[in-house]
Coordinates of C-alpha atoms and ligand atoms in Angstrom, one line a residue:
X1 CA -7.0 -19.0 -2.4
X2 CA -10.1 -17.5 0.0
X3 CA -12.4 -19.8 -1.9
X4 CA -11.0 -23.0 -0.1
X5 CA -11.3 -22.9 3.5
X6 CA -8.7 -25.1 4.9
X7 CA -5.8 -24.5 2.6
X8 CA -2.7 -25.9 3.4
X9 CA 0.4 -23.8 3.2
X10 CA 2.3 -26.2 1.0
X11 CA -0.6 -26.3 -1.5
X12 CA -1.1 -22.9 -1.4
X13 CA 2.7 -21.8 -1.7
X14 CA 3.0 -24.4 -4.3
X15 CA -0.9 -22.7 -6.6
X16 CA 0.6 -19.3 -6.2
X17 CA 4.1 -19.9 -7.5
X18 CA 3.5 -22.5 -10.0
X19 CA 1.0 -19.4 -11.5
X20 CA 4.2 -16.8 -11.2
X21 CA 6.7 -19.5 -12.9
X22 CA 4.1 -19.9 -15.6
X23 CA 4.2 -16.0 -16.0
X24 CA 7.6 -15.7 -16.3
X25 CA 8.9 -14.8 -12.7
X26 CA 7.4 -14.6 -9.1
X27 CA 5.4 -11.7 -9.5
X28 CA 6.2 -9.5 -5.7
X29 CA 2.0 -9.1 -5.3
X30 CA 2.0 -12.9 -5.5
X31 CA 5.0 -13.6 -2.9
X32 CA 3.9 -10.6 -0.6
X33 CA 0.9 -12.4 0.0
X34 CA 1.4 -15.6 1.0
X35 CA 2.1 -16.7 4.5
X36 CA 5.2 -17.5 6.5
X37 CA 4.7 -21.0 5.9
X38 CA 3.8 -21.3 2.2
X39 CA 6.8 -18.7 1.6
X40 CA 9.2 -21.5 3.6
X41 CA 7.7 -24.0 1.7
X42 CA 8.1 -22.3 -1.9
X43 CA 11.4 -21.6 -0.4
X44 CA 12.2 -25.2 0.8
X45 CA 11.2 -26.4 -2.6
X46 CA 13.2 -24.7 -4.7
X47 CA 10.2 -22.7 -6.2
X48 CA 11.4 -19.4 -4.7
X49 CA 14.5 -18.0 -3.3
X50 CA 15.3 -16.1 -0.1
X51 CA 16.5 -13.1 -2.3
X52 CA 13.5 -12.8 -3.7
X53 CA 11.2 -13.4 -1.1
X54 CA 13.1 -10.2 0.8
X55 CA 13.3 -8.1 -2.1
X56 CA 9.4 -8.7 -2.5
X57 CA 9.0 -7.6 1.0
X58 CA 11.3 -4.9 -0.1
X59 CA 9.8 -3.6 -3.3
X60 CA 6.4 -3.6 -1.0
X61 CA 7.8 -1.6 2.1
X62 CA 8.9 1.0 -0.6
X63 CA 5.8 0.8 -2.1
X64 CA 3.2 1.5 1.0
X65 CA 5.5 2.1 4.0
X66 CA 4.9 6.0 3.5
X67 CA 1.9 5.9 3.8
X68 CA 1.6 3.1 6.8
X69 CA 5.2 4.6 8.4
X70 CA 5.5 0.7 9.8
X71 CA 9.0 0.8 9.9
X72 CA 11.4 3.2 11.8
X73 CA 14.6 1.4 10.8
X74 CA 15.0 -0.3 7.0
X75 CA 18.1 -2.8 7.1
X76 CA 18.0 -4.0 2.9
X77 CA 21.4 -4.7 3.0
X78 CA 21.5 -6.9 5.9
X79 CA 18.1 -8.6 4.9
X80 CA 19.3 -9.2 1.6
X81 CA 22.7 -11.0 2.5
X82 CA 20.9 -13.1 5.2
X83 CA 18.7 -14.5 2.1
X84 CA 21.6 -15.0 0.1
X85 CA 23.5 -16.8 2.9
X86 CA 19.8 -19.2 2.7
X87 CA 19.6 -19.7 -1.1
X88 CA 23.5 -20.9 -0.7
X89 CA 23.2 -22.8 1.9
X90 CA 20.2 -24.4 0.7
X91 CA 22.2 -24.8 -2.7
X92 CA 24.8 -26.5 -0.9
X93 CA 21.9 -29.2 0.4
X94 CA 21.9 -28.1 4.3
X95 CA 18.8 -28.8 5.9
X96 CA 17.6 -25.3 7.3
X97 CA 14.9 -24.8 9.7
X98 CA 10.9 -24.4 8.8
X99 CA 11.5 -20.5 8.7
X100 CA 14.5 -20.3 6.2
X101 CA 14.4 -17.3 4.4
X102 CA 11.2 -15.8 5.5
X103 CA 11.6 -12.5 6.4
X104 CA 10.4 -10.1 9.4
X105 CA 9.4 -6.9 11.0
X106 CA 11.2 -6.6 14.9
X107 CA 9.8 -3.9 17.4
X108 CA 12.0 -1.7 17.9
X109 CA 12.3 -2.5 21.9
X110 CA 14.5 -5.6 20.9
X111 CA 18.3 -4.7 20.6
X112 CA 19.4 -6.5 17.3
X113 CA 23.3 -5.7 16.2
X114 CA 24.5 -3.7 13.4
X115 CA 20.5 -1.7 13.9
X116 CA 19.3 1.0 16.2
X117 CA 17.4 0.3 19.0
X118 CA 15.1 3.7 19.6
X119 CA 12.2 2.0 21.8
X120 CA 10.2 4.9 19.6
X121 CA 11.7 7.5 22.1
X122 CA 13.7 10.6 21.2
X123 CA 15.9 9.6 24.6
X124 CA 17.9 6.6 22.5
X125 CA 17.8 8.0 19.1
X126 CA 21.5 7.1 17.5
X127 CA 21.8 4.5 20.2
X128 CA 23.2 1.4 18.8
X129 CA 22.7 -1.7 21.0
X130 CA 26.5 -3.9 21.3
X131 CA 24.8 -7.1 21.4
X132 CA 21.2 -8.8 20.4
X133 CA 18.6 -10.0 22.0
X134 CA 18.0 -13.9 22.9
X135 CA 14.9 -13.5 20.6
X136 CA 17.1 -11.9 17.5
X137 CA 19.5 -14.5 18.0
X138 CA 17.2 -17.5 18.0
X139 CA 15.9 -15.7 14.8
X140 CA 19.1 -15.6 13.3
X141 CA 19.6 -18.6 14.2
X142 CA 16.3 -19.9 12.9
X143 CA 17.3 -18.4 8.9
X144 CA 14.4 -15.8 9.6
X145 CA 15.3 -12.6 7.8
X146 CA 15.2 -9.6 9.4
X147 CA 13.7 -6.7 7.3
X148 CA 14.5 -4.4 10.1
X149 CA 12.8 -2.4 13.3
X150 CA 9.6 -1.0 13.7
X151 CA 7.6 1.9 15.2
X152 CA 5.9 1.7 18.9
X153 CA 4.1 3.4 21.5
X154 CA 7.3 5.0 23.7
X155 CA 8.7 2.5 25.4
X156 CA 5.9 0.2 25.0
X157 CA 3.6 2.8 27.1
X158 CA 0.4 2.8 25.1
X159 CA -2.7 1.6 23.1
X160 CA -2.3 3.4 19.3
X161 CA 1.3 3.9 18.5
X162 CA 0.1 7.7 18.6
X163 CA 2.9 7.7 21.5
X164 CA 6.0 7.3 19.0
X165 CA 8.3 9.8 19.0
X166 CA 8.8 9.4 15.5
X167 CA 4.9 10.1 14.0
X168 CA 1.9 7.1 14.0
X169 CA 1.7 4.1 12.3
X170 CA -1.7 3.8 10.3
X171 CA -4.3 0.9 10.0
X172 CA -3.9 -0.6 6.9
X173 CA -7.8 -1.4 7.0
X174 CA -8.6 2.4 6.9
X175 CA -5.4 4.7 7.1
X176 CA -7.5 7.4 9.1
X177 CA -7.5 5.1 11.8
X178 CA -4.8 3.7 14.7
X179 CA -2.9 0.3 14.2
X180 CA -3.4 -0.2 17.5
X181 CA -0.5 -0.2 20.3
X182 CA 2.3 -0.5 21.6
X183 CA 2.7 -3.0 19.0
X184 CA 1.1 -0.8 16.3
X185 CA 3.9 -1.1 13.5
X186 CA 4.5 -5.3 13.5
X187 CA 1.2 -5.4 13.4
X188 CA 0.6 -2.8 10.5
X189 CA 3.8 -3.7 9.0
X190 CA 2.0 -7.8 8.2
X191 CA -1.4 -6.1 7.5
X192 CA -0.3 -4.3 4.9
X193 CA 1.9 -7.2 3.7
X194 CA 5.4 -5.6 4.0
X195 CA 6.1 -8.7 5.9
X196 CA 4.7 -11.8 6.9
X197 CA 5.9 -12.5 10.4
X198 CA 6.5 -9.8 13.0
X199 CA 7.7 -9.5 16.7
X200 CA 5.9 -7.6 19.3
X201 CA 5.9 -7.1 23.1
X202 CA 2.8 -7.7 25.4
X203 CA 3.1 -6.3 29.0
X204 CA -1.0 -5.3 29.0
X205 CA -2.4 -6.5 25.7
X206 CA 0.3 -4.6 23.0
X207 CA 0.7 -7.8 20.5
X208 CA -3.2 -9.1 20.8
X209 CA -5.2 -5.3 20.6
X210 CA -2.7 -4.5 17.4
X211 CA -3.4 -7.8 16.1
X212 CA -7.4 -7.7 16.6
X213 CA -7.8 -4.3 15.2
X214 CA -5.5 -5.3 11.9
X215 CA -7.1 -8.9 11.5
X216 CA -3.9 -10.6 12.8
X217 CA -3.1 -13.4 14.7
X218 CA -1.2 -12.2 17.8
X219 CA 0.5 -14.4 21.3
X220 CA 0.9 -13.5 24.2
X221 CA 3.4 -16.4 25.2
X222 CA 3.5 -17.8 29.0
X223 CA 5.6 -14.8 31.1
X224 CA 8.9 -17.0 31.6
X225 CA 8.5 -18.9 28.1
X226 CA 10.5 -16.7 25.9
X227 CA 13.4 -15.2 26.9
X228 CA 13.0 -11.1 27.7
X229 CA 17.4 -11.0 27.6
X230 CA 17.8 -7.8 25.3
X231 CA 14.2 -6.5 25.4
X232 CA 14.4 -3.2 27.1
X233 CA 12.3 -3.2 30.1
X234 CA 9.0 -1.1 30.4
X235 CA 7.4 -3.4 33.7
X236 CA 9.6 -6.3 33.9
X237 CA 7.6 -8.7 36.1
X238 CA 4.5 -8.3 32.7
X239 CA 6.5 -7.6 29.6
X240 CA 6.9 -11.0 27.1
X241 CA 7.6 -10.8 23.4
X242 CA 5.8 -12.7 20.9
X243 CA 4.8 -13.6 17.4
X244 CA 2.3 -11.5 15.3
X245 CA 1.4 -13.3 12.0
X246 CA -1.9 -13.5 9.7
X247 CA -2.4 -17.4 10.7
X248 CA -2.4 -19.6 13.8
X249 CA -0.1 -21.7 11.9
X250 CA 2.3 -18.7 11.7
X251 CA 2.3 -17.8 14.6
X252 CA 3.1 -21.1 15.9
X253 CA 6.2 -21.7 13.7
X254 CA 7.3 -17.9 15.0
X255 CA 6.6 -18.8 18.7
X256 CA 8.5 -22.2 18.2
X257 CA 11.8 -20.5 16.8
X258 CA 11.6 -17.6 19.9
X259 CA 10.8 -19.6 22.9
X260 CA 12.5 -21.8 25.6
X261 CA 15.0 -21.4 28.1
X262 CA 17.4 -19.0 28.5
X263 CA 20.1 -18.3 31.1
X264 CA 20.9 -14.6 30.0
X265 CA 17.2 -13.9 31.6
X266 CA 16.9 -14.6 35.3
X267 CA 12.9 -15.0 34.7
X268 CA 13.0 -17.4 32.0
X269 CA 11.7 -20.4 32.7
X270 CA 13.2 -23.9 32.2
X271 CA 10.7 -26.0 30.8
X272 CA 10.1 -27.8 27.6
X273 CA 8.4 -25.6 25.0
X274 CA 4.7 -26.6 24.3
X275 CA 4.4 -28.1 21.2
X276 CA 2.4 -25.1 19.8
X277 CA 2.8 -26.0 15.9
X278 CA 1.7 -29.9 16.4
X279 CA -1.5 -28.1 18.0
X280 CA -1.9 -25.7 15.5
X281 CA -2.3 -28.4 12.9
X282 CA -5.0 -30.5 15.0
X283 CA -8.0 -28.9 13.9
X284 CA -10.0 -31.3 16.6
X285 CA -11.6 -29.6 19.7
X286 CA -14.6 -32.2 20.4
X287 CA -14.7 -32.3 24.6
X288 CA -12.7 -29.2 24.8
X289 CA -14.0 -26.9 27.8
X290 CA -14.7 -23.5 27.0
X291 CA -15.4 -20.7 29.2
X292 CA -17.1 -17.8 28.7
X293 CA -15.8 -15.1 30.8
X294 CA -18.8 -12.8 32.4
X295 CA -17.1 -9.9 33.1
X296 CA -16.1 -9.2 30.3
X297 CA -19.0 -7.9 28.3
X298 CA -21.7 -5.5 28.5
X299 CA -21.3 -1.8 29.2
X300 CA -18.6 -0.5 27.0
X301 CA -18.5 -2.7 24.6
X302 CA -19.0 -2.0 21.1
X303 CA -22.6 -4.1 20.1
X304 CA -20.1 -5.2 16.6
X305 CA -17.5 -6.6 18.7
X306 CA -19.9 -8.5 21.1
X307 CA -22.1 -10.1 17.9
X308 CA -19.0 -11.1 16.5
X309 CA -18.1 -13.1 19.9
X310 CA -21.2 -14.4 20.2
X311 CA -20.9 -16.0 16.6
X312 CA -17.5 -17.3 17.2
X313 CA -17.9 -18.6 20.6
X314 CA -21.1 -20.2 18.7
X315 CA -19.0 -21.6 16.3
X316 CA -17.0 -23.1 19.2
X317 CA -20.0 -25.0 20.3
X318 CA -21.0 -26.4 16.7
X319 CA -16.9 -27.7 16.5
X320 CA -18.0 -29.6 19.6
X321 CA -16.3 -27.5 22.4
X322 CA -18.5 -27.4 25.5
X323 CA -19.0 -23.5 26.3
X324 CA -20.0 -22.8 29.8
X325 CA -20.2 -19.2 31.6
X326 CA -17.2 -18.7 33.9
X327 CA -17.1 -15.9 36.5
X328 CA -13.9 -14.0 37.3
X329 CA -14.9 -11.7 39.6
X330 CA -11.3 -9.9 40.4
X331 CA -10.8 -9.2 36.4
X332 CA -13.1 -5.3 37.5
X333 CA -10.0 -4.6 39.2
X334 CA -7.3 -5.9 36.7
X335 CA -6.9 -2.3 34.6
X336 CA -6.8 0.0 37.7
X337 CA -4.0 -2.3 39.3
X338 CA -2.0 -2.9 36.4
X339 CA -2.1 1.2 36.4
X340 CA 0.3 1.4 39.5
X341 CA 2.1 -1.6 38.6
X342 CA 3.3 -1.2 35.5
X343 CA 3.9 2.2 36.4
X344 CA 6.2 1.8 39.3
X345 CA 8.4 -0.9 37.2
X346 CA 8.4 1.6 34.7
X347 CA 9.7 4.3 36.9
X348 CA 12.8 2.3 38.0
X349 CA 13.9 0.8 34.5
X350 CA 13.4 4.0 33.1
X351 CA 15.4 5.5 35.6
X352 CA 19.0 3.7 33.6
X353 CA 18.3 7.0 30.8
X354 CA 20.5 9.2 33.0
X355 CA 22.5 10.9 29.9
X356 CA 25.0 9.2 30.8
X357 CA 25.1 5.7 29.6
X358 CA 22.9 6.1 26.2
X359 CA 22.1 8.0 23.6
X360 CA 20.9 11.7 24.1
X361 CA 22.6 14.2 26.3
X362 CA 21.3 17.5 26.7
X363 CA 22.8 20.7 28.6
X364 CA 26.5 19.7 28.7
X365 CA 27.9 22.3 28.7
X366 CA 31.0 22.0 30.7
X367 CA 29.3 24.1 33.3
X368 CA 25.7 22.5 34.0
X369 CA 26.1 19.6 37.2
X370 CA 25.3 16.2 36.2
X371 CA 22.2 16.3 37.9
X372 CA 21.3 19.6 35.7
X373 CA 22.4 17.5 32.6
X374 CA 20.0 14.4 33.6
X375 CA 17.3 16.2 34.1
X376 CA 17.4 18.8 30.8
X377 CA 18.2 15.4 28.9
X378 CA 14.7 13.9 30.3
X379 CA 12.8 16.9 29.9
X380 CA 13.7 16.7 26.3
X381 CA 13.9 13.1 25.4
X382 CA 10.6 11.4 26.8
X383 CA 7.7 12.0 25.9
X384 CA 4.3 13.6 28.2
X385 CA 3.0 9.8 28.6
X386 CA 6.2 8.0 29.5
X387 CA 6.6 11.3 31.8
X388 CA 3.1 10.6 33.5
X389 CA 3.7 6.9 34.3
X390 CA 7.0 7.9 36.0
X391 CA 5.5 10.5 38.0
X392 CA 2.5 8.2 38.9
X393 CA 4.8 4.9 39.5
X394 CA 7.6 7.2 41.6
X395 CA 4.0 8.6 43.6
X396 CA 3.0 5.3 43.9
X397 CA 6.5 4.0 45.6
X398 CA 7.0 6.4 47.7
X399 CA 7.5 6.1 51.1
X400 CA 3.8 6.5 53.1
X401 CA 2.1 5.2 50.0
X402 CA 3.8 1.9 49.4
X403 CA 1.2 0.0 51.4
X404 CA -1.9 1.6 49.9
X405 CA -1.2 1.7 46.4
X406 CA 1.6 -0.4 45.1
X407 CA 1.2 -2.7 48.0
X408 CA -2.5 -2.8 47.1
X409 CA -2.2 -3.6 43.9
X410 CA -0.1 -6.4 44.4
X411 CA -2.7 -8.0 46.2
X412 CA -5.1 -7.6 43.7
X413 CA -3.0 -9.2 41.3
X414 CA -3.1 -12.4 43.7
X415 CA -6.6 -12.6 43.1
X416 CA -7.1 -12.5 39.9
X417 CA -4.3 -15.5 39.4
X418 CA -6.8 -17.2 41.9
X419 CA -9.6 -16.5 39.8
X420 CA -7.9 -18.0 36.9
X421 CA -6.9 -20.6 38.9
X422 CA -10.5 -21.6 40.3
X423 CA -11.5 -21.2 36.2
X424 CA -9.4 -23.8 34.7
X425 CA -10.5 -26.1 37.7
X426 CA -13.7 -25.9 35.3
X427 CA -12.7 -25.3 31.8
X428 CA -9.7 -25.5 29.5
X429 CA -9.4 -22.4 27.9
X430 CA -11.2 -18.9 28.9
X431 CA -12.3 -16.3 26.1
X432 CA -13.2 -12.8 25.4
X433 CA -13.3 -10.4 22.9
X434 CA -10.2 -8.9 22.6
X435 CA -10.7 -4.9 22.7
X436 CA -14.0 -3.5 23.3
X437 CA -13.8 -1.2 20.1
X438 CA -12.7 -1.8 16.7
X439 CA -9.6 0.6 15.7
X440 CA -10.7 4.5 16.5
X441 CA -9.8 6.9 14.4
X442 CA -5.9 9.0 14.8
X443 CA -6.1 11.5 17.9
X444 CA -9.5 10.1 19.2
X445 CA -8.1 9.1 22.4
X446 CA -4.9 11.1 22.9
X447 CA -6.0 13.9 24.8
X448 CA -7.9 11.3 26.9
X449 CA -5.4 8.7 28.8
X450 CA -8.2 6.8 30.7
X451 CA -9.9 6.4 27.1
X452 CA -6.9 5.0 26.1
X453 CA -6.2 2.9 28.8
X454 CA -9.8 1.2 28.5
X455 CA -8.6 -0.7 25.6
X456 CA -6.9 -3.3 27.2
X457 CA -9.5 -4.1 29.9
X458 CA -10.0 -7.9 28.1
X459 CA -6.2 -8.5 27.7
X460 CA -4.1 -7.1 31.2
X461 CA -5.7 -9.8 33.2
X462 CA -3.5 -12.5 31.3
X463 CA -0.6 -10.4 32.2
X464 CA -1.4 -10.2 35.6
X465 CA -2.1 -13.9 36.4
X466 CA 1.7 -14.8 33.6
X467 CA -0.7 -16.7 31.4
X468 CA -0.6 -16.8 27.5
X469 CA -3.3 -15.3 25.4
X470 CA -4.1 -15.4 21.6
X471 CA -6.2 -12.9 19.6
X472 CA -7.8 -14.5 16.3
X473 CA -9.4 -12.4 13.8
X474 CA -13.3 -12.9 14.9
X475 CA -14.3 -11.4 11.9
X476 CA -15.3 -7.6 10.6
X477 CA -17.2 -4.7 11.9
X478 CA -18.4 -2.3 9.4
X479 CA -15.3 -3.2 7.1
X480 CA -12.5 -3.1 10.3
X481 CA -11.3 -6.3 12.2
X482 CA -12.4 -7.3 15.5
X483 CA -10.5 -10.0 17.4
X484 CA -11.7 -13.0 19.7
X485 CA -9.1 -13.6 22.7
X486 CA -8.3 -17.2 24.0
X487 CA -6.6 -17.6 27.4
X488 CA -5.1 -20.7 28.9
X489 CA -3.2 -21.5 32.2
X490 CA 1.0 -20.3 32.5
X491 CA 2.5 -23.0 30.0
X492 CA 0.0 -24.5 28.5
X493 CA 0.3 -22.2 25.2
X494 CA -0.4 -25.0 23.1
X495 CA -3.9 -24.6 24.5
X496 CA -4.5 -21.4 22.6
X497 CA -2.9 -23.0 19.3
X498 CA -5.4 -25.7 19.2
X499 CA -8.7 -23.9 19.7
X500 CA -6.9 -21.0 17.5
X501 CA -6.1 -23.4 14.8
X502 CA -9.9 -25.2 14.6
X503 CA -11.4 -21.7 15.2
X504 CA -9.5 -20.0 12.4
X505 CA -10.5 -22.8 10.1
X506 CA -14.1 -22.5 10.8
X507 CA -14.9 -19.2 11.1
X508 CA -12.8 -19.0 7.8
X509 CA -11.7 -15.4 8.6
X510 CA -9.9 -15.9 5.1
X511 CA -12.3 -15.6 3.1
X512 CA -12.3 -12.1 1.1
X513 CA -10.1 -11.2 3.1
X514 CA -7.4 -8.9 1.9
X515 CA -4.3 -10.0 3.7
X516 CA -4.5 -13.0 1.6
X517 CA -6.9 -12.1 -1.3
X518 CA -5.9 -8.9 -2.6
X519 CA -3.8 -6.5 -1.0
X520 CA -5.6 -3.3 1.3
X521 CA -5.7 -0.6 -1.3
X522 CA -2.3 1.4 -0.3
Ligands
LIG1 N1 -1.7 -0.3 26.4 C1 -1.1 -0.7 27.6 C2 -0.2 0.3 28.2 O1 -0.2 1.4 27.7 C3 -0.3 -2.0 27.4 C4 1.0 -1.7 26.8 C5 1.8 -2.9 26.5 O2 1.3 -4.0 26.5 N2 3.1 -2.7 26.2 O3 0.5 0.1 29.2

């Protein structure tokens, strides 16, 4: 499969199944390892069923999920009468969409009926969410079978998944190190092959940092483009959900079935959806302008990461992209405003976990005042970094410091739209490397929240400015994946898909590599 570098998914689906039929039955190392698209395909074709698809995905979540701890919620009934509800209906000769029967890991931030929805905090555990999110319904509604929920940072807050209330995920790569965050267990959960396709959430980088430090393709969408209806706020005016996947095809596919309009969200955005999966398939980038973003390099960054840029921003060139340097001087300021930002959103949707309306309640005692109860029940059920950001976004509200800090920041934020602005006067597409470090090893950074903070530097910008972003595995570092990031102007997603697409095929990222070689060794 590696040996070829532009396989398509039909051909592929079509190789690896034939082989299992020949062997008696598809073998779940074979079906584990193909992509969303070849396992549609198979699917489509009548070379593999739904059932069995799932109940690979299954068999290989029992296998390797204690060890990874991807998944915080396993639904095997559910996921297993969805793909029987696809082989029938398939049976029956309906026409079913280009994700029938492929199944899925959902962060556990989307509410999905008849699961629990614990954001990875302690201060919803038991809650059970009376309705599903615009995303989980266009999935359902899509055939896409949903294996169940996965771990993340607390509410979203963080850059290793070492902020779940319910233990880390591990990198699949090397399982002494972090998936990344807040997105850590899609994105662990499709490295280590429990799943092909995942959802994750991005408010400063959490679906692009998981996916470059577990070799993933990962999306930021356009803020506005998929619907955030059932996504439980962390900073509403950043947060957008989107696909994780091990190809740009994948991805697209996934973003296709998610995105578009939505009139349960008061920010969606109605416009037509870019035509991200045509673009994917393109593989053409002569006259495409590239640029090179200056500021984000040098001090900090590891010399791995940086060579591995270099080569695949050189690989650009040789496709015929032209590459130019592009200056973006506000992006220095990006991290420390999206620090009193996303904090002061955070403070006022978190401030809905009263006791009162979900999950835990602590200290009723018949005697304690509600207040009393609100604030034991808070104490106990967030965690010391969800804590911090709503002491430091209540600080930064406040009356007297509005204007300086909150106020400030805001500002800041105008600029660096302008700067993106002023770049794609002059270029297409803008890229980066997407983190500055491959993954660090567990409890590197925990006792160190700036540390932590540092690794989205590349990615908040695009959150900032509304604008999509894609991480593509660049390649590896001493054995661990490092990701490049592509950024294009709000709405023009289909952007990233295209250079993604001929990038990914070029760089062949594929080849020996064990997402779609041979499984890590779990
Ligand atoms: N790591 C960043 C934070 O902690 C981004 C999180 C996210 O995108 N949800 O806020």
């Amino acid at each position: 499969m590696t040996d070829n570098p532009t396989p398509s998914a039909t051909t592929t689906a079509a190789a690896t199944t034939t082989a299992a039929a020949a062997t008696g039955a598809a073998a779940a190392t074979d079906v584990v390892h193909l992509t969303a698209a070849a396992t549609a395909a198979a699917i489509a074709a009548g070379e593999l069923s739904a059932v069995e698809a799932t109940q690979a995905a299954l068999d290989r979540i029992a296998k390797v999920d204690d060890t990874i701890h991807a998944f915080l919620h396993v639904d095997a009934e559910g996921a297993l009468a969805a793909a029987r509800s696809v082989d029938e209906r398939r049976a029956a000769g309906e026409r079913l969409g280009p994700l029938a029967g492929v199944p899925l890991a959902l962060k556990d931030v989307l509410t999905a009926r008849g699961m629990p929805t614990t954001c990875g905090s302690r201060i919803l555990e038991g809650w059970h969410a009376p309705y599903d999110a615009t995303v989980v319904s266009r999935l359902r509604a899509a055939d896409v079978v949903l294996l169940g929920k996965v771990n993340m940072d607390e509410f979203a807050m963080g850059s290793s998944t070492e902020n779940s209330a319910y233990g880390p995920t591990r990198n699949p790569w090397d399982t002494t190190r972090i998936p990344g965050g807040s997105s850590g267990g899609s994105a662990a959960a499709v490295a280590a092959l429990e799943a092909p396709l995942a959802i994750g959430t991005d408010t400063g980088g959490s679906i692009r940092q998981p996916a470059a430090v577990c070799g993933l393709v990962g999306v930021k969408p356009t803020y506005g483009g998929v619907s955030r209806y059932g996504l439980v706020a962390f900073s509403s005016s950043l947060d957008q959900a989107g696909p994780l996947a091990r190809t740009v095809t994948d991805a697209a596919l996934l973003h296709a079935a998610i995105a578009g309009h939505d009139p349960l969200d008061s920010t969606s955005v109605d416009v037509p959806v870019p035509a991200v999966v045509a673009a994917a398939g393109r593989r053409d980038i002569r006259g495409v302008r590239v640029g090179v973003v200056r500021e984000l390099a040098g001090d900090g960054y590891d010399p791995g990461v940086e060579a591995a840029f270099t080569a695949a921003v050189e690989t650009l060139t040789a496709l015929g992209a032209e590459v130019v340097e592009v200056s973006c001087p506000h992006f220095t300021y990006a991290l420390p405003a999206y620090y009193l930002i996303a904090p002061s959103e955070c403070s006022s949707n978190l401030a809905r976990f009263d006791a009162m309306r979900f999950g835990l309640r602590i200290g009723d005692d018949g005697q304690a005042g509600a207040e009393e109860v609100m604030s034991r029940t808070r104490e106990a059920g967030f965690g010391p970094e969800v804590k911090r950001r709503i002491i430091l976004g209540t600080y930064a509200l406040s009356s007297g410091y509005y204007d300086a800090y909150y106020g400030q920041a805001q500002k800041v934020r105008t600029l660096i739209s302008r700067d993106f602005s002023a770049a794609f006067e002059q270029v297409d597409v803008l890229v980066s490397p997407t983190t500055p470090t491959p993954a660090f090893p567990l409890g590197a950074k925990v006792d160190d929240p700036v540390a932590m903070y540092l690794s989205d530097l590349c990615t908040i910008p695009s959150n900032l400015a509304g604008g999509p972003a894609m991480s593509l595995p660049a390649g590896l570092v001493d054995g661990l994946p490092v990701g490049i990031q592509i950024m294009a102007p709000p709405f023009a997603d289909d952007r990233l898909y295209l250079v993604g697409g001929a990038l990914e095929e070029a760089l062949d990222a594929r080849r020996g590599h064990p997402l779609l070689d041979e499984a890590p060794a779990l």
